[in-house]
Coordinates of C-alpha atoms (C1' of nucleotides) in Angstrom, one line a residue:
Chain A
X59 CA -30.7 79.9 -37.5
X60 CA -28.2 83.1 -36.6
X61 CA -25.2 82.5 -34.6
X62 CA -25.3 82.7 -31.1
X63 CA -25.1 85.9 -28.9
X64 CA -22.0 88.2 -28.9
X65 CA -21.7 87.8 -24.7
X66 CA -23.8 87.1 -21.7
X67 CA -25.4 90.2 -20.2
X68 CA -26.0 88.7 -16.7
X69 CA -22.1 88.1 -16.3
X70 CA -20.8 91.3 -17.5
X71 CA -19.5 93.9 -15.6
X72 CA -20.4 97.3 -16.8
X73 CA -19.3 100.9 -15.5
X74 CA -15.8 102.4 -15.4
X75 CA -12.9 100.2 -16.8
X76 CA -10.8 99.2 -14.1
X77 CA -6.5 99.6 -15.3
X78 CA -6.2 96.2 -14.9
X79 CA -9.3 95.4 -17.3
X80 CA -7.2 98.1 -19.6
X81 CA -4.4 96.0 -19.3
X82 CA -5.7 93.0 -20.4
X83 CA -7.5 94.6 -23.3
X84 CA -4.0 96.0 -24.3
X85 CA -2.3 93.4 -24.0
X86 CA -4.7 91.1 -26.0
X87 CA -4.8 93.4 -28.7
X88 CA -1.5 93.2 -29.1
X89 CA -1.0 90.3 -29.5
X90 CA -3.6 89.1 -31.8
X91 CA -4.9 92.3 -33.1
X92 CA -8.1 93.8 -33.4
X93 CA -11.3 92.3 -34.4
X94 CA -13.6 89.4 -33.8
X95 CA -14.8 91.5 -30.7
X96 CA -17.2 89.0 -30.1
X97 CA -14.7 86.1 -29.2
X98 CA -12.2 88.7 -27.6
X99 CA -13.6 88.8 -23.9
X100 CA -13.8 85.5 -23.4
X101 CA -10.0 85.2 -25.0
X102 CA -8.8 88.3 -23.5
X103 CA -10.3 87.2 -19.6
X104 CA -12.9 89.9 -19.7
X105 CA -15.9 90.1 -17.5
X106 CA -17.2 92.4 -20.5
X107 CA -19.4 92.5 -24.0
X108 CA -17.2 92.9 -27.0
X109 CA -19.3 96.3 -28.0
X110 CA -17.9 97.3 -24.8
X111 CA -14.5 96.3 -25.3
X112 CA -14.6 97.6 -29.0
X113 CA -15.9 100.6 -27.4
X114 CA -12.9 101.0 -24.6
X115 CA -10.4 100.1 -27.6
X116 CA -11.3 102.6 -29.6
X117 CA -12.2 105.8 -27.3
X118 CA -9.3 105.4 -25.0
X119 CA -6.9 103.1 -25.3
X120 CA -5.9 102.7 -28.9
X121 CA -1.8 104.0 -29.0
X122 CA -2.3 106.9 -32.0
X123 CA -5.0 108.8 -29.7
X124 CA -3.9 112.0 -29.3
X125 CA -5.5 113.1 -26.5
X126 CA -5.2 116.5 -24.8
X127 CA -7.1 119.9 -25.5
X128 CA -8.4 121.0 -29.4
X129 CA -6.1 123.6 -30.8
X130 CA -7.7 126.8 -32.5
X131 CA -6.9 125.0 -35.9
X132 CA -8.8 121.4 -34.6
X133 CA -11.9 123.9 -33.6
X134 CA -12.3 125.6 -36.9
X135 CA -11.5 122.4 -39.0
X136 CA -14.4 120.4 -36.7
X137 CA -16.7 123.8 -37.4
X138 CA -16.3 123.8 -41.0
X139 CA -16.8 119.9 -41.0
X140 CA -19.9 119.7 -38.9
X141 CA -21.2 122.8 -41.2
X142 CA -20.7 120.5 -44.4
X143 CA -21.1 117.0 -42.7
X144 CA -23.7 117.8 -39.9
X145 CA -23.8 115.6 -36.9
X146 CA -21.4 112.8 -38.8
X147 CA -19.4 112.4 -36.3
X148 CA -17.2 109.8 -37.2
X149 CA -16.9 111.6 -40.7
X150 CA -15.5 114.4 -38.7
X151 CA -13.2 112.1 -37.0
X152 CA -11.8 110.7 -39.8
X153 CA -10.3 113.6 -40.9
X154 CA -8.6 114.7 -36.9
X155 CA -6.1 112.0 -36.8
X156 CA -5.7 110.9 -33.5
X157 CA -9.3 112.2 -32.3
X158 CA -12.6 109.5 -32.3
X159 CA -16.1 110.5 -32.8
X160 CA -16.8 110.4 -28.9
X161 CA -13.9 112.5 -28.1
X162 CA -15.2 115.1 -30.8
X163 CA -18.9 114.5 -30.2
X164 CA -18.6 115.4 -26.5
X165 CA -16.3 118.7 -27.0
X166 CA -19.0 119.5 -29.6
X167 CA -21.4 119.3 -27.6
X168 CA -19.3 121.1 -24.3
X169 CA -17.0 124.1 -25.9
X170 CA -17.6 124.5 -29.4
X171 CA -21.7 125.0 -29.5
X172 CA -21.0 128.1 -27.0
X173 CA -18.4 129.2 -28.9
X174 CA -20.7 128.9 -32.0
X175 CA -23.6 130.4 -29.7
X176 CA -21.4 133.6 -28.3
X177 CA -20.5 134.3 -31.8
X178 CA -23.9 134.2 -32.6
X179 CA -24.3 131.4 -34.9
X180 CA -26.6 128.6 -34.6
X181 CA -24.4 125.5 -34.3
X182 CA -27.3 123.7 -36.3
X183 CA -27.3 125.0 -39.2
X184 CA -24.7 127.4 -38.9
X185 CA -26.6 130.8 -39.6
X186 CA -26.2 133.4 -37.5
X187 CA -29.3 133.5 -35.1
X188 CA -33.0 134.3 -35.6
X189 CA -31.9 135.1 -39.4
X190 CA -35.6 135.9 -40.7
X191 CA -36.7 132.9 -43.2
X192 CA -39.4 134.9 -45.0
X193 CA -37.2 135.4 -48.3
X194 CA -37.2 132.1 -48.7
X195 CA -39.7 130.4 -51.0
X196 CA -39.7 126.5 -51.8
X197 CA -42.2 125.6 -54.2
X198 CA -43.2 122.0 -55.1
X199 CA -45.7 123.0 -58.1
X200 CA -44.2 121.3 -61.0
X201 CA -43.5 124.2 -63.8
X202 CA -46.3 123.4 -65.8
X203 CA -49.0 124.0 -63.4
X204 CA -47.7 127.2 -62.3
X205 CA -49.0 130.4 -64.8
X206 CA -46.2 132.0 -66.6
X207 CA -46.3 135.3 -64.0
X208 CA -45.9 132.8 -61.4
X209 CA -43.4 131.0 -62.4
X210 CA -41.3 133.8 -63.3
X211 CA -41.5 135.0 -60.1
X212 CA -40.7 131.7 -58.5
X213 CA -38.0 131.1 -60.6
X214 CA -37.0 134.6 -59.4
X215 CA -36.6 133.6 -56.1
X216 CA -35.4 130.4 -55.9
X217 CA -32.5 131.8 -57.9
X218 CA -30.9 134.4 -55.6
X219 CA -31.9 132.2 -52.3
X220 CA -29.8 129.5 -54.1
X221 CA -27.0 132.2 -54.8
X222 CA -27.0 133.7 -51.4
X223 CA -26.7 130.2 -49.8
X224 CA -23.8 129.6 -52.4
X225 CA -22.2 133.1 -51.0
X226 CA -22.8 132.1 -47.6
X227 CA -21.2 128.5 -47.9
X228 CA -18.1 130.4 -49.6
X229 CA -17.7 132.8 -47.0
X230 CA -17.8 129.9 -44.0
X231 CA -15.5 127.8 -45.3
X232 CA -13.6 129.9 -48.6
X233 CA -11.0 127.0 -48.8
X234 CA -13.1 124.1 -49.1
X235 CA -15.1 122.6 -51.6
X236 CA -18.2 122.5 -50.6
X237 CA -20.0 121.2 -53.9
X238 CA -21.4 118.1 -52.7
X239 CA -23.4 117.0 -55.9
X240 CA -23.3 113.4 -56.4
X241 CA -23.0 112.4 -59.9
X242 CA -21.6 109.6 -62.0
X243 CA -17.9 109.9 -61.4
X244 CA -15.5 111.6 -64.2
X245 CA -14.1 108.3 -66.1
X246 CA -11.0 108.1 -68.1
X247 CA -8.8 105.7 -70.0
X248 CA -10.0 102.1 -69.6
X249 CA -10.4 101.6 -66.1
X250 CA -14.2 102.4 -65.5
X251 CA -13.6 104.3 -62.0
X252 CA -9.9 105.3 -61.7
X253 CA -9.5 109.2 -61.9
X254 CA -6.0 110.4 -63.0
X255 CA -5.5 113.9 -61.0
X256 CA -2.3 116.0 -61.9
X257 CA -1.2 118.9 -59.7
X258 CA 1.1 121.9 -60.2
X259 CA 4.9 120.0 -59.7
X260 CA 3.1 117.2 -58.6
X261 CA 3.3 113.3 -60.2
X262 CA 0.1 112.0 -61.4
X263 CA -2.2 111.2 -58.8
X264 CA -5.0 108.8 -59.2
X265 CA -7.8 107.8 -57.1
X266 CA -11.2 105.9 -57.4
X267 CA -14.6 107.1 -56.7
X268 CA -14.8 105.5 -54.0
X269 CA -11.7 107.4 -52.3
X270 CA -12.7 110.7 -53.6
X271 CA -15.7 110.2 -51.3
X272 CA -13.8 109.5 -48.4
X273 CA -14.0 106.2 -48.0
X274 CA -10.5 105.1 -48.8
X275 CA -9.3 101.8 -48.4
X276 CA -13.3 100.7 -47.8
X277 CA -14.4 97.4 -49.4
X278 CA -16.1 99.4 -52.8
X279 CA -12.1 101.2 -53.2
X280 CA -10.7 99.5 -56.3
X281 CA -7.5 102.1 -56.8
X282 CA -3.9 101.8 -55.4
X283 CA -5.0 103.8 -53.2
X284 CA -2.1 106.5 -53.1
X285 CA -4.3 109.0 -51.9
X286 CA -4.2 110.2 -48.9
X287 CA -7.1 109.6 -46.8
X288 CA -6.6 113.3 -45.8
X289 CA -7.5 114.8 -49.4
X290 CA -11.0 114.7 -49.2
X291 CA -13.0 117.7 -49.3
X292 CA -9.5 119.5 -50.6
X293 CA -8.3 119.3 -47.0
X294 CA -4.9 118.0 -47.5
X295 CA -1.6 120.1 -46.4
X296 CA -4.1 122.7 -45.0
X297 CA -5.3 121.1 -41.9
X298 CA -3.4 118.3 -41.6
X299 CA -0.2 118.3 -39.8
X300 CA 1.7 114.6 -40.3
X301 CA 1.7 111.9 -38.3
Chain B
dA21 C1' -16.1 123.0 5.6
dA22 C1' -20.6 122.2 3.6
dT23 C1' -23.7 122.5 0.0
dG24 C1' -25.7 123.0 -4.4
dG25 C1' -25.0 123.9 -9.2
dT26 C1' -22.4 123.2 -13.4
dT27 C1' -19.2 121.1 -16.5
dC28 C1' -17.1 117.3 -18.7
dC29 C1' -16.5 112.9 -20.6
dA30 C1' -16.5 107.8 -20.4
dA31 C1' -19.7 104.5 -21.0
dC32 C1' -24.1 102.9 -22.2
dC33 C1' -28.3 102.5 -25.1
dG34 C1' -30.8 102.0 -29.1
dC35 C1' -30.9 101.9 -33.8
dT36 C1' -29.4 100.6 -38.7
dA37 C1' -26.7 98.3 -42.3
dT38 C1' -24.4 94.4 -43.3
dG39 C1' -23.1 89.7 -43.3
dC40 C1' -23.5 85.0 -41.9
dA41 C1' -25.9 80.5 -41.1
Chain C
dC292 C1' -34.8 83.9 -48.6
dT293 C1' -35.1 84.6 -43.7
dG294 C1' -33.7 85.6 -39.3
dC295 C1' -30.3 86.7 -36.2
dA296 C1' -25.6 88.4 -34.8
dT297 C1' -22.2 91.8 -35.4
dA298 C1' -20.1 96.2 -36.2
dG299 C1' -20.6 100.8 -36.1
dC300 C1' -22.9 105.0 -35.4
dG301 C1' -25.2 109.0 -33.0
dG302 C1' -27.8 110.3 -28.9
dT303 C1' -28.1 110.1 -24.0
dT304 C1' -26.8 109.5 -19.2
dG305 C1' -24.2 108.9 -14.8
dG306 C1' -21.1 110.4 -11.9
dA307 C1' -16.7 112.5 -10.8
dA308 C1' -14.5 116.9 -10.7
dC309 C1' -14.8 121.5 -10.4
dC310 C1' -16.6 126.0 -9.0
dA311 C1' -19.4 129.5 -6.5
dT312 C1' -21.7 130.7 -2.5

DNA sequence: AATGGTTCCAACCGCTATGCA
DNA sequence: CTGCATAGCGGTTGGAACCAT
């Protein structure tokens, strides 16, 4: 047997929040923090489900939302993200403090695809529009079956496609790393995951696989976690002004 | 002022991964 | 191990606000 439903759809309300609704939310989660979203309407007095609490919580009324218009630096940062990450939007949101997926989801979707379109970019994939694809050749012959004239030329090909995407990655976003290769992480000293990292006039910084993919503080993150949650992708101090 | 079209965004829906009983 | 609930995510929608005619 599972547990029981989360909430009773027939005695929900749904639609716009009401501000006392907010309140009540607010003042709930202050008091016995977040979490257990199942439990909380009931607790809280809440003709709602808890998704749609969670939901309300999260979008809106959390205290270290931000709110208020993208600035020119929030726009480029959530271009060069959703060129690297795609439609991850909570990815991207986790490196705009103060801004949820929603918030950026929608504004993608309302200001920065025109902006992406007028400049004449496809907000897809991020090439400039009806960029001919006949140059490009993808071959799934293994080597062996292919003649030797063939797979020279193949070979040939593949090669500068492979370098002009490399050129054009470097010329969208020249201070980010965009190598995104996943391989077994570096591993030093005893630990079998803990990456020691020293910078110019810097202390030793160390960090775990897990954080160096982003996902600090997640349950797989086994380091002290003195990274900050920014650093991925190299985007520390360059994007990120402080809290 | 009335009307119709467009924009914007909060909220909902449906799906997946994960965890619990 | 299985089945279900939960949490979280991305896509979509409804309707209020705004704008042009």
């Amino acid at each position: 047997m599972g547990r029981s439903p989360c909430c009773e759809k027939a005695h929900t309300n749904k639609g716009a929040w009401t501000k006392e609704e907010d309140e009540r939310l607010i003042a709930h989660i202050k008091a016995h923090g977040e979490g257990c979203w199942r439990s909380l309407p009931k607790a809280a007095g809440l003709l709602r489900c808890g998704k749609s609490c969670r939901l309300r919580w999260i979008n809106y009324l959390r205290p270290d939302l931000k709110r208020g218009n993208f600035t020119e630096e929030e726009d480029e940062l959530i271009i060069k993200l959703h060129s690297l990450l795609g439609n991850k939007w909570s990815l991207i949101a986790g490196r705009l403090p103060g801004r949820t997926d929603n918030e950026i989801k929608n504004y993608w979707n309302t200001h920065i695809r025109r902006k992406l379109l007028s400049r004449g970019v496809d907000p897809a994939t991020h090439r400039p529009l009806h960029q001919p694809l006949s140059d490009i050749t993808i071959s799934f012959v293994k080597k062996e079956e292919r003649s030797s004239t063939e797979d020279k030329d193949d070979v040939h090909v593949m090669h500068n496609y492979q370098k002009q995407q490399q050129q054009e990655k470097l010329l969208r976003c020249p201070d980010l790393n965009l190598e995104l290769c996943i391989s077994p992480p570096f591993q030093e000293m005893n630990s079998s995951t803990v990456q020691p990292v020293k910078r110019e006039g810097e202390s030793v910084i160390t960090y775990c696989f897990t954080c160096s993919l982003g996902l600090h503080k997640s349950q797989g993150c086994n380091c002290k976690c003195v990274i900050p949650s920014t650093a991925f992708l190299g985007l520390e101090k360059q994007h990120f002004r402080g809290k």
